[in-house]
mmCIF file of C-alpha atoms in Angstrom:
data_model
loop_
_atom_site.group_PDB
_atom_site.id
_atom_site.type_symbol
_atom_site.label_atom_id
_atom_site.label_comp_id
_atom_site.label_asym_id
_atom_site.label_seq_id
_atom_site.Cartn_x
_atom_site.Cartn_y
_atom_site.Cartn_z
ATOM 1 C CA MET A 1 129.065 18.620 17.343
ATOM 2 C CA THR A 2 129.136 22.098 15.872
ATOM 3 C CA ASN A 3 125.991 24.036 15.076
ATOM 4 C CA LEU A 4 126.716 23.740 11.354
ATOM 5 C CA LYS A 5 126.886 19.919 11.608
ATOM 6 C CA LYS A 6 123.675 19.853 13.656
ATOM 7 C CA LEU A 7 121.941 22.005 11.062
ATOM 8 C CA ALA A 8 123.179 19.756 8.225
ATOM 9 C CA LEU A 9 121.988 16.621 10.072
ATOM 10 C CA LEU A 10 118.582 18.185 10.806
ATOM 11 C CA THR A 11 118.225 19.235 7.154
ATOM 12 C CA ALA A 12 119.081 15.696 5.988
ATOM 13 C CA LEU A 13 116.571 14.145 8.419
ATOM 14 C CA LEU A 14 113.800 16.525 7.356
ATOM 15 C CA GLY A 15 114.542 15.848 3.695
ATOM 16 C CA ALA A 16 114.389 12.075 4.249
ATOM 17 C CA SER A 17 111.131 12.371 6.185
ATOM 18 C CA ASN A 18 109.595 14.466 3.402
ATOM 19 C CA VAL A 19 110.466 11.751 0.875
ATOM 20 C CA ALA A 20 109.020 9.071 3.144
ATOM 21 C CA LEU A 21 105.830 11.046 3.778
ATOM 22 C CA ALA A 22 105.411 12.386 0.247
ATOM 23 C CA ASP A 23 101.964 12.118 -1.299
ATOM 24 C CA ASN A 24 101.740 9.006 -3.458
ATOM 25 C CA SER A 25 100.268 9.988 -6.807
ATOM 26 C CA ASP A 26 99.441 6.339 -7.675
ATOM 27 C CA PRO A 27 96.132 5.438 -5.971
ATOM 28 C CA TYR A 28 96.846 1.747 -6.603
ATOM 29 C CA GLN A 29 99.898 1.663 -4.375
ATOM 30 C CA GLY A 30 99.957 1.017 -0.616
ATOM 31 C CA TRP A 31 97.552 0.191 2.204
ATOM 32 C CA PHE A 32 93.808 0.801 1.981
ATOM 33 C CA VAL A 33 90.610 0.475 4.039
ATOM 34 C CA GLY A 34 87.027 0.809 2.916
ATOM 35 C CA GLY A 35 83.460 -0.335 2.936
ATOM 36 C CA GLY A 36 80.516 -0.908 0.706
ATOM 37 C CA LEU A 37 76.975 -2.047 0.073
ATOM 38 C CA ASN A 38 76.101 -5.377 -1.474
ATOM 39 C CA THR A 39 73.167 -7.463 -2.589
ATOM 40 C CA SER A 40 73.570 -11.189 -2.195
ATOM 41 C CA LYS A 41 71.590 -14.389 -2.669
ATOM 42 C CA PHE A 42 72.481 -17.953 -1.883
ATOM 43 C CA ASP A 43 71.182 -21.401 -2.724
ATOM 44 C CA VAL A 44 71.681 -24.525 -0.642
ATOM 45 C CA SER A 45 71.852 -28.080 -1.983
ATOM 46 C CA ASN A 46 73.358 -31.486 -1.341
ATOM 47 C CA ASP A 47 74.226 -34.575 -3.372
ATOM 48 C CA THR A 48 70.896 -36.325 -2.664
ATOM 49 C CA GLY A 49 68.841 -33.846 -4.710
ATOM 50 C CA PHE A 50 67.803 -31.546 -1.858
ATOM 51 C CA SER A 51 67.959 -27.872 -2.914
ATOM 52 C CA THR A 52 66.582 -24.495 -1.891
ATOM 53 C CA SER A 53 66.428 -21.183 -3.721
ATOM 54 C CA GLY A 54 67.212 -17.770 -2.305
ATOM 55 C CA SER A 55 66.356 -14.164 -2.999
ATOM 56 C CA TYR A 56 68.602 -11.099 -3.076
ATOM 57 C CA ALA A 57 68.977 -9.143 0.152
ATOM 58 C CA VAL A 58 70.928 -5.983 0.949
ATOM 59 C CA GLY A 59 73.974 -6.091 3.212
ATOM 60 C CA PHE A 60 77.212 -4.206 3.850
ATOM 61 C CA GLU A 61 80.905 -4.979 3.931
ATOM 62 C CA ILE A 62 84.195 -3.780 5.420
ATOM 63 C CA LEU A 63 87.432 -4.336 3.528
ATOM 64 C CA GLY A 64 91.130 -3.603 3.694
ATOM 65 C CA GLY A 65 94.445 -4.668 2.259
ATOM 66 C CA TYR A 66 97.451 -3.692 0.217
ATOM 67 C CA SER A 67 97.778 -2.589 -3.446
ATOM 68 C CA PHE A 68 100.874 -2.581 -5.617
ATOM 69 C CA THR A 69 101.547 -1.596 -9.206
ATOM 70 C CA PHE A 70 104.123 -3.536 -11.240
ATOM 71 C CA TYR A 71 105.320 -3.446 -14.843
ATOM 72 C CA ASP A 72 103.798 0.040 -14.946
ATOM 73 C CA LYS A 73 100.242 -1.079 -15.832
ATOM 74 C CA PHE A 74 99.483 -4.225 -13.792
ATOM 75 C CA VAL A 75 97.818 -3.819 -10.392
ATOM 76 C CA GLY A 76 97.861 -6.497 -7.705
ATOM 77 C CA GLN A 77 95.777 -6.305 -4.563
ATOM 78 C CA ALA A 78 95.629 -8.482 -1.455
ATOM 79 C CA GLU A 79 92.232 -8.015 0.204
ATOM 80 C CA ALA A 80 90.525 -9.086 3.418
ATOM 81 C CA LYS A 81 86.760 -8.584 3.653
ATOM 82 C CA LEU A 82 83.953 -9.007 6.169
ATOM 83 C CA ARG A 83 80.562 -9.173 4.437
ATOM 84 C CA ILE A 84 77.314 -8.961 6.429
ATOM 85 C CA SER A 85 74.314 -10.499 4.685
ATOM 86 C CA HIS A 86 70.622 -10.945 5.392
ATOM 87 C CA SER A 87 70.033 -13.331 2.505
ATOM 88 C CA LYS A 88 67.656 -16.239 3.100
ATOM 89 C CA SER A 89 67.052 -19.473 1.236
ATOM 90 C CA GLY A 90 64.136 -21.873 1.469
ATOM 91 C CA ILE A 91 61.454 -23.990 -0.187
ATOM 92 C CA ASP A 92 57.955 -22.835 -1.164
ATOM 93 C CA GLY A 93 58.282 -19.523 0.670
ATOM 94 C CA VAL A 94 59.515 -21.108 3.914
ATOM 95 C CA ASP A 95 62.954 -19.800 4.946
ATOM 96 C CA LEU A 96 65.207 -22.677 6.013
ATOM 97 C CA PHE A 97 68.606 -20.956 5.946
ATOM 98 C CA LYS A 98 70.019 -17.499 6.595
ATOM 99 C CA GLU A 99 73.502 -16.376 5.599
ATOM 100 C CA LYS A 100 74.660 -14.124 8.444
ATOM 101 C CA TYR A 101 78.164 -13.134 7.382
ATOM 102 C CA SER A 102 81.285 -14.260 5.560
ATOM 103 C CA THR A 103 84.967 -13.438 5.900
ATOM 104 C CA SER A 104 87.296 -13.725 2.935
ATOM 105 C CA LEU A 105 90.905 -13.437 1.787
ATOM 106 C CA ALA A 106 91.435 -12.793 -1.911
ATOM 107 C CA TYR A 107 93.900 -11.680 -4.575
ATOM 108 C CA LEU A 108 92.820 -9.246 -7.287
ATOM 109 C CA GLN A 109 94.749 -8.960 -10.548
ATOM 110 C CA GLY A 110 94.006 -5.892 -12.617
ATOM 111 C CA TYR A 111 95.287 -3.865 -15.527
ATOM 112 C CA LYS A 112 95.342 -0.053 -15.825
ATOM 113 C CA VAL A 113 93.327 0.788 -18.925
ATOM 114 C CA THR A 114 93.887 4.404 -17.869
ATOM 115 C CA GLU A 115 95.668 5.741 -14.785
ATOM 116 C CA GLN A 116 92.280 5.795 -13.017
ATOM 117 C CA PHE A 117 90.340 2.809 -14.450
ATOM 118 C CA VAL A 118 91.327 -0.775 -13.541
ATOM 119 C CA PRO A 119 89.245 -3.862 -14.475
ATOM 120 C CA TYR A 120 90.265 -7.019 -12.569
ATOM 121 C CA VAL A 121 89.665 -10.670 -11.818
ATOM 122 C CA LYS A 122 89.463 -12.018 -8.273
ATOM 123 C CA LEU A 123 90.299 -15.375 -6.658
ATOM 124 C CA GLY A 124 90.048 -16.248 -2.979
ATOM 125 C CA ILE A 125 88.538 -18.255 -0.154
ATOM 126 C CA ASP A 126 85.815 -17.427 2.331
ATOM 127 C CA VAL A 127 84.152 -18.865 5.409
ATOM 128 C CA ALA A 128 80.422 -18.173 5.761
ATOM 129 C CA GLN A 129 78.209 -18.428 8.859
ATOM 130 C CA ILE A 130 74.876 -20.075 8.018
ATOM 131 C CA ASP A 131 71.921 -20.381 10.405
ATOM 132 C CA SER A 132 69.499 -23.219 9.704
ATOM 133 C CA ASP A 133 66.087 -24.438 10.758
ATOM 134 C CA ALA A 134 66.385 -26.988 13.578
ATOM 135 C CA SER A 135 64.510 -29.653 11.581
ATOM 136 C CA ILE A 136 67.312 -29.931 9.010
ATOM 137 C CA ASP A 137 70.355 -29.648 11.258
ATOM 138 C CA ARG A 138 71.148 -33.286 10.556
ATOM 139 C CA TYR A 139 72.544 -32.165 7.176
ATOM 140 C CA ILE A 140 74.941 -29.611 8.586
ATOM 141 C CA ASP A 141 78.423 -30.301 9.873
ATOM 142 C CA GLY A 142 78.776 -27.213 12.063
ATOM 143 C CA ASP A 143 77.518 -23.698 11.412
ATOM 144 C CA THR A 144 80.148 -22.558 8.905
ATOM 145 C CA THR A 145 81.041 -23.484 5.348
ATOM 146 C CA SER A 146 84.302 -22.872 3.454
ATOM 147 C CA ARG A 147 84.152 -21.866 -0.203
ATOM 148 C CA PHE A 148 86.237 -20.698 -3.142
ATOM 149 C CA ILE A 149 85.525 -17.194 -4.499
ATOM 150 C CA TYR A 150 85.654 -16.231 -8.182
ATOM 151 C CA GLY A 151 84.919 -12.701 -9.319
ATOM 152 C CA ILE A 152 85.283 -9.837 -11.738
ATOM 153 C CA GLY A 153 85.123 -6.127 -11.125
ATOM 154 C CA ALA A 154 86.418 -2.669 -11.898
ATOM 155 C CA LYS A 155 87.830 0.200 -9.849
ATOM 156 C CA TYR A 156 88.011 3.897 -10.638
ATOM 157 C CA ALA A 157 90.297 6.333 -8.805
ATOM 158 C CA LEU A 158 88.585 9.626 -8.016
ATOM 159 C CA ASN A 159 91.929 11.051 -6.833
ATOM 160 C CA SER A 160 95.210 9.776 -5.334
ATOM 161 C CA HIS A 161 93.432 8.494 -2.189
ATOM 162 C CA SER A 162 89.799 7.668 -3.066
ATOM 163 C CA VAL A 163 88.783 4.672 -5.203
ATOM 164 C CA ILE A 164 85.261 3.464 -6.003
ATOM 165 C CA GLY A 165 84.449 0.026 -7.386
ATOM 166 C CA VAL A 166 81.839 -2.423 -8.595
ATOM 167 C CA GLU A 167 82.227 -6.190 -8.281
ATOM 168 C CA TYR A 168 80.478 -9.519 -8.875
ATOM 169 C CA THR A 169 81.591 -12.611 -6.952
ATOM 170 C CA PHE A 170 80.479 -16.228 -6.923
ATOM 171 C CA ALA A 171 81.325 -18.456 -3.934
ATOM 172 C CA ASP A 172 81.137 -22.248 -4.151
ATOM 173 C CA ALA A 173 82.416 -25.188 -2.116
ATOM 174 C CA PRO A 174 84.926 -27.304 -4.062
ATOM 175 C CA HIS A 175 83.447 -30.656 -3.007
ATOM 176 C CA GLN A 176 81.006 -32.110 -0.542
ATOM 177 C CA ARG A 177 80.636 -35.187 1.601
ATOM 178 C CA THR A 178 77.533 -37.370 1.457
ATOM 179 C CA ASN A 179 74.470 -35.481 2.679
ATOM 180 C CA GLU A 180 76.534 -32.346 3.350
ATOM 181 C CA LEU A 181 74.813 -29.102 2.456
ATOM 182 C CA VAL A 182 76.677 -26.689 0.192
ATOM 183 C CA ALA A 183 75.799 -22.978 0.086
ATOM 184 C CA GLU A 184 76.552 -21.169 -3.186
ATOM 185 C CA SER A 185 76.272 -17.389 -3.182
ATOM 186 C CA ASN A 186 76.135 -14.633 -5.798
ATOM 187 C CA THR A 187 77.053 -11.130 -4.652
ATOM 188 C CA PHE A 188 77.088 -7.721 -6.332
ATOM 189 C CA SER A 189 79.025 -5.006 -4.441
ATOM 190 C CA LEU A 190 79.561 -1.257 -4.658
ATOM 191 C CA THR A 191 82.681 -0.213 -2.717
ATOM 192 C CA TYR A 192 84.679 2.798 -1.633
ATOM 193 C CA SER A 193 88.260 2.552 -0.392
ATOM 194 C CA TYR A 194 90.716 5.073 1.002
ATOM 195 C CA HIS A 195 94.363 4.528 0.034
ATOM 196 C CA PHE A 196 97.086 5.795 2.366
#
């Protein structure tokens, strides 16, 4: 291969790599990772009338996933999240349950009001780890509970890589067996994500 051909091939390869590595000006496109702070409370009940009330507690979360923009203004996002919580629920000031953490998979559907601001709705599933007082373990089928997640939120792009957000989610089990405890949670989150 002549030097001229080698130079042409090298130029073509460098040009292709520059296109592949070019800065993406759309912050709602591609992979992302992030974290955030949340405040969460959960209530526990069953079908026999047993119920407890919780109070809000501060926790943190780690998230990641993939964003894509379609039809110019619509933003889709697949998200995985690990949420750590210290929320407790009980009766008459006695804590009977503690929500330790939950993991979730969700889809967010948003719309670009501006190039930076995207309100969205969220649907997903989560699995939460609940610790309970030994005296009421007879109600619990294992230490985890599966729930549906419903939420709303908004994201704002600070630049082509950094996005901040606020979100409210409600998690609830779709059905329960006799005497099975169901943990419903309400969570408010403030998040930051870095988009590659």
